[in-house]
CSV table of C-alpha atoms and ligand atoms in Angstrom, one decimal:
chain,number,residue,atom,x,y,z
A,1,MET,CA,-3.9,3.1,13.6
A,2,LEU,CA,-6.1,2.7,10.4
A,3,GLY,CA,-7.7,-0.3,12.0
A,4,LEU,CA,-4.4,-2.4,11.6
A,5,LYS,CA,-4.3,-5.0,14.3
A,6,LEU,CA,-0.5,-5.3,14.6
A,7,PRO,CA,1.7,-2.2,14.7
A,8,THR,CA,5.2,-2.3,13.1
A,9,ASP,CA,8.1,-2.7,15.5
A,10,PRO,CA,9.9,0.7,15.4
A,11,ARG,CA,13.2,-1.2,15.2
A,12,TRP,CA,12.3,-1.9,11.6
A,13,VAL,CA,13.4,1.8,10.9
A,14,ASN,CA,17.0,0.9,12.2
A,15,ILE,CA,17.1,-1.8,9.6
A,16,VAL,CA,15.9,0.6,6.9
A,17,GLU,CA,18.4,3.3,7.9
A,18,LYS,CA,21.3,1.0,7.2
A,19,ASN,CA,20.2,0.6,3.6
A,20,ILE,CA,18.3,3.7,2.3
A,21,GLU,CA,19.1,2.9,-1.3
A,22,GLU,CA,17.3,-0.5,-1.0
A,23,ILE,CA,14.2,1.0,0.6
A,24,LEU,CA,14.0,3.8,-2.1
A,25,ILE,CA,14.1,1.1,-4.9
A,26,ASP,CA,11.5,-1.0,-3.1
A,27,HIS,CA,9.4,2.0,-2.5
A,28,ALA,CA,9.7,3.2,-6.1
A,29,TYR,CA,8.1,-0.1,-7.1
A,30,CYS,CA,5.3,0.2,-4.6
A,31,GLU,CA,4.3,3.5,-6.1
A,32,GLN,CA,4.4,2.0,-9.6
A,33,LYS,CA,2.3,-1.0,-8.6
A,34,ALA,CA,-0.2,1.4,-6.9
A,35,ALA,CA,-0.6,3.2,-10.3
A,36,SER,CA,-1.0,-0.2,-12.1
A,37,THR,CA,-3.6,-1.3,-9.6
A,38,ALA,CA,-5.6,1.8,-10.3
A,39,ILE,CA,-5.3,1.2,-14.1
A,40,SER,CA,-6.2,-2.5,-13.9
A,41,LEU,CA,-9.4,-1.5,-11.9
A,42,ILE,CA,-10.4,0.8,-14.7
A,43,VAL,CA,-9.7,-2.1,-17.3
A,44,SER,CA,-11.6,-4.7,-15.2
A,45,PHE,CA,-14.6,-2.5,-14.1
A,46,PRO,CA,-15.2,0.1,-16.7
A,47,GLU,CA,-18.9,0.4,-16.0
A,48,TYR,CA,-18.3,1.7,-12.5
A,49,THR,CA,-18.1,5.4,-13.6
A,50,GLU,CA,-17.3,7.0,-10.2
A,51,LEU,CA,-14.6,4.4,-9.6
A,52,VAL,CA,-13.1,5.0,-13.1
A,53,GLU,CA,-13.0,8.7,-12.4
A,54,GLU,CA,-11.2,8.2,-9.1
A,55,MET,CA,-8.9,5.7,-10.5
A,56,ILE,CA,-7.8,8.0,-13.3
A,57,ALA,CA,-6.8,10.6,-10.6
A,58,LEU,CA,-5.2,8.0,-8.4
A,59,SER,CA,-3.0,6.5,-11.2
A,60,ARG,CA,-1.7,9.9,-11.9
A,61,GLU,CA,-1.1,10.7,-8.2
A,62,GLU,CA,0.7,7.4,-7.8
A,63,MET,CA,2.8,8.0,-10.9
A,64,GLY,CA,3.7,11.4,-9.4
A,65,HIS,CA,4.9,9.6,-6.3
A,66,PHE,CA,6.8,7.2,-8.4
A,67,LYS,CA,8.6,10.1,-10.1
A,68,MET,CA,9.4,11.8,-6.7
A,69,VAL,CA,11.0,8.5,-5.5
A,70,HIS,CA,12.8,7.9,-8.8
A,71,ASP,CA,14.1,11.4,-8.7
A,72,ARG,CA,15.7,10.7,-5.3
A,73,ILE,CA,17.2,7.5,-6.8
A,74,ILE,CA,18.7,9.4,-9.6
A,75,THR,CA,20.1,12.1,-7.3
A,76,ARG,CA,21.8,9.4,-5.2
A,77,GLY,CA,23.5,8.2,-8.4
A,78,ILE,CA,21.8,4.8,-8.3
A,79,VAL,CA,19.7,2.8,-10.9
A,80,LEU,CA,16.3,1.6,-10.2
A,81,GLY,CA,17.1,-2.0,-11.0
A,82,ARG,CA,14.7,-4.9,-11.1
A,83,ASP,CA,11.6,-5.3,-9.0
A,84,ARG,CA,11.7,-7.4,-5.9
A,85,LYS,CA,9.1,-9.9,-4.9
A,86,ASP,CA,6.8,-8.4,-2.2
A,87,GLU,CA,6.2,-11.4,0.1
A,88,TYR,CA,3.6,-9.4,2.0
A,89,VAL,CA,1.5,-8.8,-0.9
A,90,VAL,CA,1.8,-12.4,-2.2
A,91,GLU,CA,0.7,-13.7,1.2
A,92,LEU,CA,-2.1,-11.2,1.5
A,93,LEU,CA,-3.6,-12.0,-1.9
A,94,LYS,CA,-4.2,-15.6,-0.8
A,95,PHE,CA,-6.9,-14.5,1.6
A,96,PHE,CA,-10.1,-14.3,-0.5
A,97,PRO,CA,-11.1,-17.3,-2.7
A,98,LYS,CA,-10.7,-16.7,-6.5
A,99,GLY,CA,-13.8,-16.3,-8.6
A,100,GLY,CA,-17.3,-15.6,-7.3
A,101,SER,CA,-19.6,-12.9,-8.5
A,102,ARG,CA,-18.3,-9.8,-10.3
A,103,THR,CA,-19.3,-7.5,-7.4
A,104,ASN,CA,-17.5,-9.8,-5.0
A,105,GLN,CA,-14.3,-9.8,-7.1
A,106,LEU,CA,-14.5,-6.0,-7.2
A,107,VAL,CA,-15.0,-5.8,-3.4
A,108,HIS,CA,-12.0,-8.1,-2.7
A,109,ARG,CA,-9.8,-6.1,-4.9
A,110,LEU,CA,-10.8,-2.9,-3.3
A,111,LEU,CA,-10.2,-4.4,0.1
A,112,TYR,CA,-6.8,-5.7,-0.8
A,113,ALA,CA,-5.9,-2.3,-2.3
A,114,GLY,CA,-7.1,-0.4,0.9
A,115,LEU,CA,-5.2,-2.6,3.2
A,116,ILE,CA,-2.0,-2.3,1.2
A,117,GLU,CA,-2.6,1.5,1.3
A,118,ALA,CA,-3.2,1.4,5.1
A,119,ARG,CA,0.0,-0.7,5.8
A,120,SER,CA,2.1,1.5,3.6
A,121,CYS,CA,0.8,4.5,5.3
A,122,GLU,CA,1.6,3.1,8.7
A,123,ARG,CA,5.1,2.4,7.5
A,124,PHE,CA,5.6,5.9,6.1
A,125,ARG,CA,4.4,7.3,9.4
A,126,LEU,CA,7.1,5.4,11.2
A,127,LEU,CA,9.7,6.6,8.7
A,128,SER,CA,8.4,10.2,9.1
A,129,GLU,CA,8.8,9.9,12.8
A,130,GLU,CA,12.0,7.9,13.3
A,131,LEU,CA,14.4,8.6,10.4
A,132,GLU,CA,17.5,10.6,11.4
A,133,ASP,CA,17.5,12.2,7.9
A,134,LYS,CA,14.9,14.9,8.6
A,135,GLU,CA,14.5,16.0,5.0
A,136,LEU,CA,13.7,12.3,4.1
A,137,ALA,CA,11.4,12.1,7.1
A,138,GLU,CA,9.4,15.2,5.8
A,139,PHE,CA,9.1,13.5,2.5
A,140,TYR,CA,7.5,10.4,4.1
A,141,HIS,CA,5.2,12.6,6.1
A,142,LYS,CA,3.7,14.1,3.0
A,143,LEU,CA,3.2,10.6,1.4
A,144,MET,CA,1.8,9.2,4.7
A,145,VAL,CA,-1.1,11.8,4.5
A,146,SER,CA,-1.8,10.9,0.8
A,147,GLU,CA,-1.8,7.2,1.5
A,148,ALA,CA,-4.2,7.6,4.3
A,149,GLY,CA,-6.7,9.2,1.9
A,150,HIS,CA,-6.3,6.4,-0.5
A,151,TYR,CA,-7.0,3.8,2.2
A,152,THR,CA,-10.3,5.5,3.1
A,153,MET,CA,-11.2,5.9,-0.6
A,154,PHE,CA,-10.9,2.1,-1.3
A,155,LEU,CA,-12.8,1.3,1.7
A,156,LYS,CA,-15.5,3.7,0.8
A,157,PHE,CA,-15.9,2.2,-2.7
A,158,ALA,CA,-16.0,-1.3,-1.2
A,159,ARG,CA,-18.8,-0.3,1.1
A,160,LYS,CA,-20.6,1.5,-1.7
A,161,TYR,CA,-20.6,-1.4,-4.3
A,162,GLY,CA,-20.9,-4.3,-1.9
A,163,ASN,CA,-23.3,-5.1,0.9
A,164,ARG,CA,-22.2,-2.9,3.8
A,165,GLU,CA,-22.5,-5.6,6.5
A,166,GLU,CA,-20.7,-8.3,4.4
A,167,VAL,CA,-17.9,-5.8,3.5
A,168,ASP,CA,-17.4,-4.8,7.1
A,169,LYS,CA,-17.1,-8.4,8.1
A,170,LYS,CA,-14.6,-9.2,5.3
A,171,TRP,CA,-12.5,-6.2,6.2
A,172,GLU,CA,-12.3,-7.3,9.8
A,173,ASP,CA,-11.4,-10.9,8.8
A,174,LEU,CA,-8.8,-9.5,6.4
A,175,LEU,CA,-7.3,-7.3,9.1
A,176,ALA,CA,-6.9,-10.3,11.3
A,177,TYR,CA,-5.3,-12.3,8.7
A,178,GLU,CA,-2.9,-9.5,7.9
A,179,ALA,CA,-1.9,-9.3,11.5
A,180,GLN,CA,-0.7,-13.0,11.3
A,181,ILE,CA,1.4,-12.2,8.2
A,182,MET,CA,2.8,-9.2,9.9
A,183,LYS,CA,4.1,-11.3,12.8
A,184,ASN,CA,6.9,-12.6,10.7
A,185,LEU,CA,7.7,-9.3,9.0
A,186,GLY,CA,9.3,-6.0,10.0
A,187,LYS,CA,12.8,-7.3,9.6
A,188,LYS,CA,13.7,-6.3,6.1
A,189,GLU,CA,14.6,-3.0,4.4
A,190,SER,CA,11.5,-3.0,2.3
A,191,ILE,CA,8.3,-1.0,2.6
A,192,HIS,CA,6.3,-4.1,3.5
A,193,GLY,CA,9.1,-6.5,4.6
B,1,FE2,FE1,1.6,6.6,-3.4
B,2,FE2,FE1,-1.4,5.2,-2.5
């Protein structure tokens, strides 16, 4: 699915179901970080007009997602609390060397963002299919559809602004690297854990 090389073990959902509050808090932060990523791309690459336009829309949409999850947190009588370290993202961001040309830096950030969207989408799909709570499963189904659109958008921009062949090769290499990271994950009640 989505080009990902290692699917998540569905037993991850069993871990999640034991601690829905924890997954909601972690998920809320994922949405907030997705909005921040969109804004930071605008700040770093303001001359890419089409990207800026799409990132304006995306930051709004992701904040909308954040609100939806935050509302669920409030309804359950819990408090958002502090952010958790996302080990998956920390490991992922080590892949591309720092620096390089401006275009390369843009392409790398777009590919990272696309991959995080793709993996989130895969996790949401699992939740939508496996959760016992059907209302929550339906919620994750809707989010899954929108994250799939984000993944394709980031990949489209990477191919548009970078050299198509090079971008496709980088994407394949990044997918292979991500599969290695995923071997050790799928054991915690977090969206990427
Ligand atoms: Fe989102
Ligand atoms: Fe997204």
